[in-house]
Short mmCIF file of C-alpha atoms in Angstrom, two decimals:
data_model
loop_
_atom_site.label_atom_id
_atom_site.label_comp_id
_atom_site.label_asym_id
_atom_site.label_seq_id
_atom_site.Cartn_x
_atom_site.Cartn_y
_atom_site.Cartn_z
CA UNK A 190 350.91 161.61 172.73
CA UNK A 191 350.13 158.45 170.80
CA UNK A 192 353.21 159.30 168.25
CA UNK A 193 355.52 159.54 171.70
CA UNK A 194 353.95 156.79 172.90
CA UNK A 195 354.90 154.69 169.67
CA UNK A 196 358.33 155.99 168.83
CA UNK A 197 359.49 155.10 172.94
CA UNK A 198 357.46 151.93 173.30
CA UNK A 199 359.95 149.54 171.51
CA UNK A 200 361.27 152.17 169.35
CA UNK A 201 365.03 152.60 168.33
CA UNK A 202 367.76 153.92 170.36
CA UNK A 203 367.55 157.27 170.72
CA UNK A 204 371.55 157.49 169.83
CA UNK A 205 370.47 155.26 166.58
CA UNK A 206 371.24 156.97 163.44
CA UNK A 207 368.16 156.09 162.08
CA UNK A 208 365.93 156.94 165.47
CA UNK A 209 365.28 160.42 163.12
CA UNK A 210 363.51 158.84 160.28
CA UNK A 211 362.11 156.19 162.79
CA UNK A 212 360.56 159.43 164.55
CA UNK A 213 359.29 160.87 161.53
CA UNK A 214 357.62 157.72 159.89
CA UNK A 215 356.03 157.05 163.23
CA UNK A 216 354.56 160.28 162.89
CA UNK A 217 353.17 160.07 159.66
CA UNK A 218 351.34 156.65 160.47
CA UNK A 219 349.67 158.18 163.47
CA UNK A 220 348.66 161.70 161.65
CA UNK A 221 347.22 159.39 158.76
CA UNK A 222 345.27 157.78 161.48
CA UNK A 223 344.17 161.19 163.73
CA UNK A 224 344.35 164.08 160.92
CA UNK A 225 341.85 163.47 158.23
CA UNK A 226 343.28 166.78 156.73
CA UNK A 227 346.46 166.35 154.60
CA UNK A 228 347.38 170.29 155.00
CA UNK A 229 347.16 170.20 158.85
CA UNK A 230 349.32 166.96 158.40
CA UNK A 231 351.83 168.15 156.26
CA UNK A 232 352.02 171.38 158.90
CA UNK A 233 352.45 168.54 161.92
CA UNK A 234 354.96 167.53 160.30
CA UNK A 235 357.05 170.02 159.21
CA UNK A 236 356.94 171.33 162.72
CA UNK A 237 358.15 167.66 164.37
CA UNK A 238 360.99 167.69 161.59
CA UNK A 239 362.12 170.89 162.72
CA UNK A 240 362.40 169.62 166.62
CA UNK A 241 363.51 166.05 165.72
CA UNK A 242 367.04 166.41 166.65
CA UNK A 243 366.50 168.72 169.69
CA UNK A 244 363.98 165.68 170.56
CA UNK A 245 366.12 163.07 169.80
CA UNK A 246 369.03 164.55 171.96
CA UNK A 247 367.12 165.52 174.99
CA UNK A 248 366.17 162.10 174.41
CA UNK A 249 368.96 159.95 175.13
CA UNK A 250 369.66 162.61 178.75
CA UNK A 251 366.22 161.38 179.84
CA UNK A 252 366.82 157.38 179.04
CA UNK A 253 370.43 157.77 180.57
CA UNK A 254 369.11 158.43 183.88
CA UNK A 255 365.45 156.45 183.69
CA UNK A 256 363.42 154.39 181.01
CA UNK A 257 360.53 155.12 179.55
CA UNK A 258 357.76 152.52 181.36
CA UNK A 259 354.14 154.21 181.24
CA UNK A 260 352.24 156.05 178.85
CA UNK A 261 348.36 157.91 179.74
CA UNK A 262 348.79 156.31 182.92
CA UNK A 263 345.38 157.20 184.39
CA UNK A 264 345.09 157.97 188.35
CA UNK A 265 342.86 158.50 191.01
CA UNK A 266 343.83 159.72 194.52
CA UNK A 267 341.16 159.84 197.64
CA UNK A 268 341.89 161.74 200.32
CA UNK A 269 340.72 163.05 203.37
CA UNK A 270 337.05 164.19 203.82
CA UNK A 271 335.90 162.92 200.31
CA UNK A 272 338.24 164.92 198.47
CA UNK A 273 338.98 162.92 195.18
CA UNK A 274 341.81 163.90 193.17
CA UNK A 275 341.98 162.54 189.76
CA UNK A 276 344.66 163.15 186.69
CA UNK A 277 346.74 161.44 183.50
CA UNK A 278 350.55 161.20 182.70
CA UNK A 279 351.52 161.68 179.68
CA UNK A 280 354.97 159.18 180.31
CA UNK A 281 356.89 158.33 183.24
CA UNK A 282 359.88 156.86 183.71
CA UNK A 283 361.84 154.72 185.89
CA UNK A 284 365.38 154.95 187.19
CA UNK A 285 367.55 152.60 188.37
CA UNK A 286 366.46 152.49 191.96
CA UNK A 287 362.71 152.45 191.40
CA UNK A 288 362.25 156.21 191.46
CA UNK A 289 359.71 157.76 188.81
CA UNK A 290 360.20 160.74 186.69
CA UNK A 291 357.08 162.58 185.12
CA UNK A 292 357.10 164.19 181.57
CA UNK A 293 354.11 165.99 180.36
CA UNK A 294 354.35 167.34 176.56
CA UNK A 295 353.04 170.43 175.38
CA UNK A 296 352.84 171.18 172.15
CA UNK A 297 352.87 174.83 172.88
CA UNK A 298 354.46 176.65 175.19
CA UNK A 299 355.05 175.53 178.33
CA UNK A 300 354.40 176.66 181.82
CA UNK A 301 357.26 178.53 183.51
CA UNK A 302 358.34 177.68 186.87
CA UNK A 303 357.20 181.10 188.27
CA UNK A 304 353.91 180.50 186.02
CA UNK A 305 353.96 176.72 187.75
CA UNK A 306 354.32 178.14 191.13
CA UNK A 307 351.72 180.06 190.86
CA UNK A 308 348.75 179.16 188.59
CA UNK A 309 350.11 175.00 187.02
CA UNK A 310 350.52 172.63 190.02
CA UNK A 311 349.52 169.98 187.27
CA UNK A 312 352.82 168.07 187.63
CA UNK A 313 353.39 168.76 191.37
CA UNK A 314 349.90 166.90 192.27
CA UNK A 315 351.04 164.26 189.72
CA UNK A 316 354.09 163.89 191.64
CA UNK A 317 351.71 164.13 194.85
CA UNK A 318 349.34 161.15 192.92
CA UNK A 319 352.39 158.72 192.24
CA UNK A 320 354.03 158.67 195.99
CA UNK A 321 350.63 157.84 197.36
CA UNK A 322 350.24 155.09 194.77
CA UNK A 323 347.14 156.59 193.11
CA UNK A 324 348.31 155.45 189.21
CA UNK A 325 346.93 152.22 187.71
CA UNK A 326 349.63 149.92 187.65
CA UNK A 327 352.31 152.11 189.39
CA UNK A 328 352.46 151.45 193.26
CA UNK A 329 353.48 154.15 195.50
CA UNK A 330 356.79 155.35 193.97
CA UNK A 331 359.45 158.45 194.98
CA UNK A 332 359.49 160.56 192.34
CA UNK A 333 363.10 161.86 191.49
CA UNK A 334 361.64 164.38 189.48
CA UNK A 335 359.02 165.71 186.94
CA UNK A 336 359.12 168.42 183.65
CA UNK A 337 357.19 169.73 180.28
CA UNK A 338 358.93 169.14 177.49
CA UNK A 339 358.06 171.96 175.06
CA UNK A 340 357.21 170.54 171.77
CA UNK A 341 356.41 174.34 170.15
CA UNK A 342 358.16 176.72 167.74
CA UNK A 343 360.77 176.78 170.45
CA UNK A 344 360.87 173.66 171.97
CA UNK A 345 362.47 173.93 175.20
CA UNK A 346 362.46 171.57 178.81
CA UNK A 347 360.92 172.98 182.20
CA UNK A 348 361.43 171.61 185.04
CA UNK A 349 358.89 171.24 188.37
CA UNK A 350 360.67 172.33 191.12
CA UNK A 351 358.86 170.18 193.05
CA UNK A 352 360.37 170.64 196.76
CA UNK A 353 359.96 174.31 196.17
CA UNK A 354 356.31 173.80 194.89
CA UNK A 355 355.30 171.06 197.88
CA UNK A 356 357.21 173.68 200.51
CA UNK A 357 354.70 176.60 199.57
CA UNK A 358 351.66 174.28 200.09
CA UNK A 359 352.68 173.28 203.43
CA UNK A 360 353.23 176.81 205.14
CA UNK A 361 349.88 176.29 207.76
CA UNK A 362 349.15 180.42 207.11
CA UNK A 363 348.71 180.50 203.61
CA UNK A 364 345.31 178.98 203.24
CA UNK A 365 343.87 178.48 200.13
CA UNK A 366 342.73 182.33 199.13
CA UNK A 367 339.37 182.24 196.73
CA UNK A 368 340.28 183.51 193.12
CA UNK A 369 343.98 183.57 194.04
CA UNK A 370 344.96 182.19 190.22
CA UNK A 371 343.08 184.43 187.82
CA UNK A 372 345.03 186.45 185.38
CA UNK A 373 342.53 188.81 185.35
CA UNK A 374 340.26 190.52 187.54
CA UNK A 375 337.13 190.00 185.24
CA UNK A 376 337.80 185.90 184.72
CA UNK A 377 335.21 183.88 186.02
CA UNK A 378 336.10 180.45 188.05
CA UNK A 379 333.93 177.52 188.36
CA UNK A 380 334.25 177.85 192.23
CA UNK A 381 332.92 181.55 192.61
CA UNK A 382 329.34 180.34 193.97
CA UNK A 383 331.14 178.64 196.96
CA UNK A 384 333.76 181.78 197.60
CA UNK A 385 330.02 183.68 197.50
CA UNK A 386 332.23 185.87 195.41
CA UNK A 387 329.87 188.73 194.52
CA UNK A 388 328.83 189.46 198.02
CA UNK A 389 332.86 190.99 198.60
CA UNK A 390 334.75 192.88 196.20
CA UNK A 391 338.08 191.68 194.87
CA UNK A 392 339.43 195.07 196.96
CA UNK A 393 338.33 194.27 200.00
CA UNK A 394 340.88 193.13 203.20
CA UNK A 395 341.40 189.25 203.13
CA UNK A 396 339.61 187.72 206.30
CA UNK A 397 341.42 184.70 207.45
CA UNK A 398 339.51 181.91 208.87
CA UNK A 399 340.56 178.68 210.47
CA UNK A 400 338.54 175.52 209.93
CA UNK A 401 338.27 173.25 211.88
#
C-alpha cells in the first residue's frame, strides 16, 4: 500500500515510458524501509516486475475515467441503534463529476464476485461508508464504482457489483441468518455466543423471527 501510495501520489504518467522503472525504484525504497530481509525483498520484487506492465496498463484505464485522490482513507459510519461501522480504503478515486471509485489491492488472490456476494461485502459497505460521508476528508460522495485489483501470481481486476450486492441486502425476508458465511461446518465465529449456537444444531429448520 505505501509503494501504491508513492508511485500514484505525484508519480509519472502512467503512459510515461519511464512510469516502469519509476514503479520499480519506488518499490525498492519502500521494501528497504519495511523488509529488513534482503531475500524476501529480492522475492517482492521479482514478483512486482513480473506485474509491472499489466499494472501499468490497467493503470492508465483507471486514471482515464477518475484520479487517484485518497490513500488509507480511514472511516467511521454510526448508524441506527448504536451500530458503529468502521473500515479503511486502500485508494479512491475521483471522476470528473465528483463520483468516487474504490480500489482495494490484494496481494493474493482476490475475492470473486460469487465469493463477494456471499462471504466479502468489504467493498460494498465501503461503498455504503463513502455515500453517507463516513471517510475523513471525503464528504458524502456517489460512488460510480468499486474493485480488487489482484496483485498475485495472476494478477487480475474484480469488480463489486455493487447494485447487485446492495439489492440482496435490501430483500425485507432475508434476515441476517446466524453462521450464514462459514466455509465449513466446524469454523467457529466470534458471534456464536449471541446466535446461542450450541443450544440448535446447524441441521435444524431455520425459525424466522421479526424484530421489532
Amino acid at each position: 500500500h505505501d509503494l501504491m501510495e508513492r508511485f500514484l501520489d505525484g508519480g509519472p504518467d502512467p503512459a510515461d515510458p519511464a512510469a516502469a522503472a519509476a514503479l520499480m525504484a519506488a518499490a525498492d525504497e519502500v521494501l528497504a524501509k519495511h523488509c529488513p530481509w534482503p531475500a524476501a525483498r529480492q522475492l517482492w520484487l521479482a514478483r512486482l516486475r513480473r506485474v509491472a506492465d499489466w499494472f501499468l496498463a490497467g493503470e492508465r484505464d483507471r486514471q482515464a475515467e477518475a484520479a487517484p485522490r485518497h490513500f488509507e482513507l480511514s472511516g467511521e459510519l454510526v448508524l441506527d441503534h448504536g451500530f458503529r461501522l468502521t473500515g479503511r480504503a486502500d485508494r479512491v478515486d475521483i471522476g470528473p463529476a465528483g463520483e468516487a471509485r474504490i480500489y482495494d489491492y490484494k496481494t493474493g488472490e482476490p475475492p470473486s464476485e460469487k465469493v463477494q456476494a456471499t462471504f466479502n461485502p468489504q467493498l460494498l459497505l465501503l461503498a455504503a461508508m463513502a455515500e453517507r460521508g463516513g471517510f475523513e476528508r471525503l464528504p458524502a460522495t456517489p460512488v460510480a464504482a468499486a474493485a480488487f485489483i489482484g496483485l498475485g501470481s495472476t494478477p487480475k481486476v474484480v469488480p463489486a457489483d455493487l447494485a447487485a450486492l446492495l439489492a440482496r441486502w435490501r430483500q425485507p425476508d432475508r434476515g441476517y441468518t446466524a453462521r450464514m458465511a462459514h466455509f465449513k461446518d466446524r469454523d467457529r465465529s466470534d458471534y456464536d455466543h449471541l446466535s446461542r449456537f450450541g443450544e440448535w444444531e446447524m441441521s435444524d429448520p431455520p425459525a424466522p423471527e421479526a424484530l421489532a
